[in-house]
mmCIF file of C-alpha atoms in Angstrom:
data_model
loop_
_atom_site.group_PDB
_atom_site.id
_atom_site.type_symbol
_atom_site.label_atom_id
_atom_site.label_comp_id
_atom_site.label_asym_id
_atom_site.label_seq_id
_atom_site.Cartn_x
_atom_site.Cartn_y
_atom_site.Cartn_z
ATOM 1 C CA MET A 1 -20.149 1.737 15.741
ATOM 2 C CA PRO A 2 -19.506 1.586 19.521
ATOM 3 C CA LEU A 3 -19.599 -2.019 20.747
ATOM 4 C CA LYS A 4 -18.337 -1.853 24.339
ATOM 5 C CA SER A 5 -18.130 1.073 26.748
ATOM 6 C CA ALA A 6 -15.540 1.446 29.492
ATOM 7 C CA ASP A 7 -15.973 -0.689 32.590
ATOM 8 C CA ASP A 8 -17.336 0.918 35.747
ATOM 9 C CA LYS A 9 -14.356 1.777 37.961
ATOM 10 C CA SER A 10 -16.314 3.486 40.733
ATOM 11 C CA LYS A 11 -15.742 0.531 43.083
ATOM 12 C CA ARG A 12 -11.979 0.891 42.656
ATOM 13 C CA LEU A 13 -12.151 4.583 43.535
ATOM 14 C CA HIS A 14 -14.454 3.894 46.475
ATOM 15 C CA LEU A 15 -12.003 1.311 47.833
ATOM 16 C CA LEU A 16 -9.100 3.775 47.679
ATOM 17 C CA GLU A 17 -11.228 6.416 49.393
ATOM 18 C CA GLU A 18 -12.128 3.975 52.180
ATOM 19 C CA LEU A 19 -8.516 2.875 52.637
ATOM 20 C CA GLN A 20 -7.464 6.494 53.146
ATOM 21 C CA ARG A 21 -9.616 6.610 56.273
ATOM 22 C CA SER A 22 -7.909 3.629 57.883
ATOM 23 C CA ALA A 23 -6.266 4.308 61.249
ATOM 24 C CA TRP A 24 -3.684 1.606 60.547
ATOM 25 C CA LEU A 25 -1.872 3.583 57.828
ATOM 26 C CA ASP A 26 1.250 5.632 58.413
ATOM 27 C CA SER A 27 1.823 9.013 56.772
ATOM 28 C CA TRP A 28 3.803 7.547 53.836
ATOM 29 C CA GLN A 29 0.994 5.097 53.030
ATOM 30 C CA LYS A 30 -1.649 7.819 53.255
ATOM 31 C CA ASN A 31 0.339 10.058 50.904
ATOM 32 C CA TRP A 32 0.770 7.158 48.462
ATOM 33 C CA LEU A 33 -2.966 6.433 48.535
ATOM 34 C CA ARG A 34 -3.804 10.097 47.989
ATOM 35 C CA ASP A 35 -1.496 10.285 44.964
ATOM 36 C CA GLU A 36 -2.804 6.976 43.607
ATOM 37 C CA LEU A 37 -6.402 8.146 43.960
ATOM 38 C CA THR A 38 -5.533 11.328 42.052
ATOM 39 C CA ARG A 39 -3.864 9.318 39.282
ATOM 40 C CA GLN A 40 -6.802 6.935 39.040
ATOM 41 C CA ARG A 41 -9.335 9.769 38.830
ATOM 42 C CA LYS A 42 -7.345 11.550 36.112
ATOM 43 C CA GLY A 43 -6.837 8.338 34.164
ATOM 44 C CA ILE A 44 -10.515 7.410 34.292
ATOM 45 C CA GLN A 45 -11.564 10.903 33.256
ATOM 46 C CA GLY A 46 -9.076 10.846 30.392
ATOM 47 C CA GLU A 47 -10.473 7.539 29.138
ATOM 48 C CA ARG A 48 -14.017 8.908 29.342
ATOM 49 C CA ASP A 49 -13.082 12.038 27.406
ATOM 50 C CA SER A 50 -11.349 10.065 24.673
ATOM 51 C CA ALA A 51 -14.226 7.576 24.488
ATOM 52 C CA PHE A 52 -16.629 10.489 24.040
ATOM 53 C CA TYR A 53 -14.711 11.903 21.065
ATOM 54 C CA LEU A 54 -14.322 8.464 19.467
ATOM 55 C CA ASP A 55 -17.969 7.496 19.965
ATOM 56 C CA GLN A 56 -19.165 10.807 18.537
ATOM 57 C CA TYR A 57 -16.939 10.394 15.495
ATOM 58 C CA PHE A 58 -17.841 6.759 14.759
ATOM 59 C CA LYS A 59 -21.438 6.593 16.068
ATOM 60 C CA ASN A 60 -23.034 6.618 12.599
ATOM 61 C CA GLY A 61 -20.181 4.906 10.783
ATOM 62 C CA GLU A 62 -20.516 1.538 9.086
ATOM 63 C CA ASN A 63 -16.819 0.826 8.588
ATOM 64 C CA HIS A 64 -15.624 0.603 12.188
ATOM 65 C CA VAL A 65 -16.346 -1.193 15.455
ATOM 66 C CA VAL A 66 -15.233 0.555 18.656
ATOM 67 C CA VAL A 67 -14.317 -1.274 21.868
ATOM 68 C CA HIS A 68 -13.327 0.629 25.024
ATOM 69 C CA ASP A 69 -11.398 -0.671 28.020
ATOM 70 C CA LEU A 70 -10.414 -4.103 26.728
ATOM 71 C CA ARG A 71 -8.370 -6.367 29.007
ATOM 72 C CA VAL A 72 -7.032 -9.579 27.491
ATOM 73 C CA LYS A 73 -4.702 -12.232 28.851
ATOM 74 C CA VAL A 74 -2.704 -14.549 26.611
ATOM 75 C CA ASP A 75 -0.286 -17.167 27.954
ATOM 76 C CA GLY A 76 0.114 -15.193 31.192
ATOM 77 C CA ASP A 77 0.702 -11.842 29.433
ATOM 78 C CA VAL A 78 -1.896 -9.109 30.004
ATOM 79 C CA ALA A 79 -2.805 -6.186 27.745
ATOM 80 C CA GLN A 80 -5.040 -3.408 29.096
ATOM 81 C CA ILE A 81 -6.123 -1.529 25.968
ATOM 82 C CA ASP A 82 -7.863 1.805 26.435
ATOM 83 C CA HIS A 83 -9.575 1.875 23.021
ATOM 84 C CA LEU A 84 -9.574 -0.568 20.108
ATOM 85 C CA ILE A 85 -11.096 0.190 16.716
ATOM 86 C CA ILE A 86 -11.528 -2.422 13.992
ATOM 87 C CA ASN A 87 -11.759 -1.132 10.426
ATOM 88 C CA ARG A 88 -13.395 -3.220 7.695
ATOM 89 C CA GLY A 89 -10.369 -3.103 5.400
ATOM 90 C CA ILE A 90 -7.423 -1.251 6.947
ATOM 91 C CA GLY A 91 -6.860 -3.161 10.199
ATOM 92 C CA ILE A 92 -6.934 -2.277 13.889
ATOM 93 C CA TYR A 93 -6.259 1.002 15.688
ATOM 94 C CA LEU A 94 -4.862 0.708 19.216
ATOM 95 C CA ILE A 95 -5.353 3.923 21.150
ATOM 96 C CA GLU A 96 -3.670 4.801 24.436
ATOM 97 C CA THR A 97 -5.136 7.616 26.527
ATOM 98 C CA LYS A 98 -2.882 9.674 28.791
ATOM 99 C CA ASN A 99 -4.574 12.436 30.750
ATOM 100 C CA TYR A 100 -1.722 14.938 30.893
ATOM 101 C CA ALA A 101 -3.354 18.282 31.604
ATOM 102 C CA GLY A 102 0.061 19.936 31.825
ATOM 103 C CA ASN A 103 2.818 19.876 29.233
ATOM 104 C CA LEU A 104 4.041 16.788 27.438
ATOM 105 C CA VAL A 105 7.631 16.823 26.206
ATOM 106 C CA ILE A 106 8.957 14.218 23.771
ATOM 107 C CA ASN A 107 12.638 14.219 22.881
ATOM 108 C CA GLU A 108 14.468 12.886 19.832
ATOM 109 C CA HIS A 109 15.044 9.536 21.557
ATOM 110 C CA GLY A 110 11.323 8.935 22.023
ATOM 111 C CA GLU A 111 11.464 9.642 25.757
ATOM 112 C CA PHE A 112 8.338 11.151 27.331
ATOM 113 C CA THR A 113 8.288 13.735 30.146
ATOM 114 C CA ALA A 114 5.225 15.251 31.838
ATOM 115 C CA VAL A 115 5.623 18.808 33.158
ATOM 116 C CA TYR A 116 3.310 20.328 35.783
ATOM 117 C CA ASP A 117 4.260 23.870 36.796
ATOM 118 C CA GLU A 118 7.943 23.493 37.759
ATOM 119 C CA MET A 119 7.843 19.734 38.305
ATOM 120 C CA ARG A 120 9.030 17.267 35.655
ATOM 121 C CA PHE A 121 8.319 13.545 35.665
ATOM 122 C CA GLY A 122 9.793 10.969 33.327
ATOM 123 C CA ILE A 123 7.017 8.656 32.157
ATOM 124 C CA PRO A 124 6.933 5.335 30.294
ATOM 125 C CA SER A 125 6.495 5.653 26.552
ATOM 126 C CA PRO A 126 2.809 5.114 25.669
ATOM 127 C CA ILE A 127 3.940 4.209 22.147
ATOM 128 C CA GLU A 128 6.079 1.355 23.452
ATOM 129 C CA GLN A 129 3.205 0.360 25.739
ATOM 130 C CA SER A 130 0.807 0.173 22.797
ATOM 131 C CA GLN A 131 3.286 -1.883 20.794
ATOM 132 C CA ARG A 132 3.535 -4.372 23.668
ATOM 133 C CA HIS A 133 -0.249 -4.603 23.593
ATOM 134 C CA GLU A 134 -0.053 -5.317 19.868
ATOM 135 C CA ARG A 135 2.247 -8.284 20.407
ATOM 136 C CA ILE A 136 -0.107 -9.798 22.990
ATOM 137 C CA LEU A 137 -3.243 -9.053 20.986
ATOM 138 C CA ALA A 138 -1.726 -10.493 17.801
ATOM 139 C CA ARG A 139 -1.352 -13.852 19.542
ATOM 140 C CA LEU A 140 -4.981 -13.719 20.659
ATOM 141 C CA LEU A 141 -6.201 -12.861 17.158
ATOM 142 C CA GLU A 142 -4.353 -15.886 15.842
ATOM 143 C CA GLN A 143 -6.019 -18.111 18.450
ATOM 144 C CA LEU A 144 -9.457 -16.680 17.577
ATOM 145 C CA ASP A 145 -8.811 -17.021 13.827
ATOM 146 C CA ILE A 146 -9.192 -13.280 13.236
ATOM 147 C CA ARG A 147 -7.122 -12.387 10.212
ATOM 148 C CA PRO A 148 -7.220 -10.465 6.915
ATOM 149 C CA ARG A 149 -9.125 -12.075 4.053
ATOM 150 C CA THR A 150 -5.904 -12.483 2.055
ATOM 151 C CA GLY A 151 -4.095 -14.136 4.970
ATOM 152 C CA GLY A 152 -1.091 -12.989 6.927
ATOM 153 C CA ALA A 153 -1.050 -10.909 10.090
ATOM 154 C CA MET A 154 -3.497 -8.178 11.000
ATOM 155 C CA LYS A 155 -2.195 -4.644 10.494
ATOM 156 C CA PHE A 156 -2.040 -2.427 13.594
ATOM 157 C CA TYR A 157 -1.902 1.366 13.878
ATOM 158 C CA HIS A 158 -1.001 3.099 17.138
ATOM 159 C CA VAL A 159 -2.376 6.408 18.436
ATOM 160 C CA VAL A 160 -1.704 8.235 21.713
ATOM 161 C CA MET A 161 -4.408 10.680 22.804
ATOM 162 C CA VAL A 162 -3.731 13.328 25.472
ATOM 163 C CA HIS A 163 -5.884 15.941 27.185
ATOM 164 C CA PRO A 164 -7.216 18.632 24.814
ATOM 165 C CA LYS A 165 -5.721 21.347 27.045
ATOM 166 C CA ALA A 166 -2.262 19.790 27.164
ATOM 167 C CA THR A 167 0.641 21.207 25.190
ATOM 168 C CA ILE A 168 2.952 18.884 23.279
ATOM 169 C CA ALA A 169 6.611 19.749 22.700
ATOM 170 C CA ARG A 170 7.889 17.569 19.870
ATOM 171 C CA PRO A 171 11.293 16.752 18.388
ATOM 172 C CA SER A 172 12.055 17.044 14.698
ATOM 173 C CA PRO A 173 10.077 14.469 12.666
ATOM 174 C CA ASN A 174 13.384 13.358 11.158
ATOM 175 C CA SER A 175 14.671 12.265 14.580
ATOM 176 C CA PHE A 176 11.454 10.787 16.022
ATOM 177 C CA ASP A 177 8.000 10.686 14.442
ATOM 178 C CA THR A 178 5.256 11.886 16.820
ATOM 179 C CA SER A 179 2.478 12.321 14.264
ATOM 180 C CA ASN A 180 0.450 9.663 16.081
ATOM 181 C CA VAL A 181 0.536 11.611 19.387
ATOM 182 C CA ILE A 182 -2.481 13.920 19.319
ATOM 183 C CA LYS A 183 -4.917 15.783 21.522
ATOM 184 C CA ALA A 184 -8.152 13.875 22.072
ATOM 185 C CA ASP A 185 -10.299 16.402 20.221
ATOM 186 C CA GLN A 186 -7.999 16.195 17.162
ATOM 187 C CA PHE A 187 -8.841 12.598 16.296
ATOM 188 C CA PRO A 188 -11.256 13.435 13.443
ATOM 189 C CA SER A 189 -8.668 15.552 11.598
ATOM 190 C CA TRP A 190 -5.893 13.028 12.329
ATOM 191 C CA HIS A 191 -8.034 10.182 11.009
ATOM 192 C CA ALA A 192 -8.932 12.045 7.827
ATOM 193 C CA GLN A 193 -5.254 12.734 7.127
ATOM 194 C CA PHE A 194 -4.343 9.142 7.971
ATOM 195 C CA VAL A 195 -6.921 7.714 5.550
ATOM 196 C CA ASP A 196 -5.737 10.073 2.802
ATOM 197 C CA LYS A 197 -2.164 8.889 3.392
ATOM 198 C CA ILE A 198 -3.144 5.212 3.335
ATOM 199 C CA PHE A 199 -4.931 5.555 0.008
ATOM 200 C CA SER A 200 -2.240 7.743 -1.481
ATOM 201 C CA ILE A 201 0.503 5.125 -1.237
ATOM 202 C CA GLY A 202 -1.085 2.580 -3.544
ATOM 203 C CA THR A 203 -2.807 0.326 -1.045
ATOM 204 C CA ALA A 204 -6.370 0.750 -2.325
ATOM 205 C CA LEU A 205 -6.407 -2.624 -4.108
ATOM 206 C CA LYS A 206 -5.030 -4.432 -1.056
ATOM 207 C CA ILE A 207 -7.599 -2.744 1.187
ATOM 208 C CA ALA A 208 -10.404 -3.688 -1.194
ATOM 209 C CA ALA A 209 -9.182 -7.298 -1.227
ATOM 210 C CA ASN A 210 -9.295 -7.443 2.580
ATOM 211 C CA LEU A 211 -12.630 -5.647 2.964
ATOM 212 C CA ARG A 212 -14.910 -7.378 5.463
ATOM 213 C CA SER A 213 -18.594 -6.877 6.183
ATOM 214 C CA VAL A 214 -19.696 -4.896 9.214
ATOM 215 C CA ASP A 215 -21.259 -8.113 10.539
ATOM 216 C CA THR A 216 -17.861 -9.815 10.401
ATOM 217 C CA ILE A 217 -15.965 -7.071 12.248
ATOM 218 C CA THR A 218 -18.819 -6.885 14.787
ATOM 219 C CA GLU A 219 -18.408 -10.619 15.381
ATOM 220 C CA TRP A 220 -14.659 -10.095 15.796
ATOM 221 C CA GLY A 221 -15.271 -7.335 18.335
ATOM 222 C CA GLN A 222 -17.685 -9.535 20.277
ATOM 223 C CA LYS A 223 -15.123 -12.346 20.345
ATOM 224 C CA LEU A 224 -12.565 -9.980 21.864
ATOM 225 C CA VAL A 225 -15.030 -8.621 24.415
ATOM 226 C CA ARG A 226 -15.832 -12.172 25.554
ATOM 227 C CA GLN A 227 -12.150 -12.635 26.421
#
């Protein structure tokens, strides 16, 4: 069930567009603004595309609450989470969206490279980024008293979603697991396989013990949105 849509970022884009017209900028600043505007547009479009696939998949579901574009600050640390999904029994999915329309290369060390035509750019690991978000969010959940029914810490699962037209070059699963890096339109099949895996490793009783009502996870989602 979608609970919060992405924030309107049109004002941010409009500001960058207006700044480009300033007569006070030198050529380096204008080029930087042009590149930044391109990155912002691609990022926003990528978040919209991913939100569309997630909302379509969960719109009639009664086991999940979906929150898009969640920014939280805890003790001076900030987490900007593209998509957060709370499941009634399993835990929380943290989803990072990266709008790579070119090729994405991941090596055996977990290093990410984006390739456009003949140009290659090293990029920060979205998996590491999502794990940093987990550490910040976990502190907030503790402050808000959001926890599994049986106690202990909330379980987190990380997913990276890229453009459906992107290609992904992966290392051997034995050297670095990239099964949670998927194209945005593949989320339904990934989720089905993930749920099958969760239930196949003997966690059904634990999940049943932690099962919460949809009203409870909705209340949790609303608490997070208010932050």
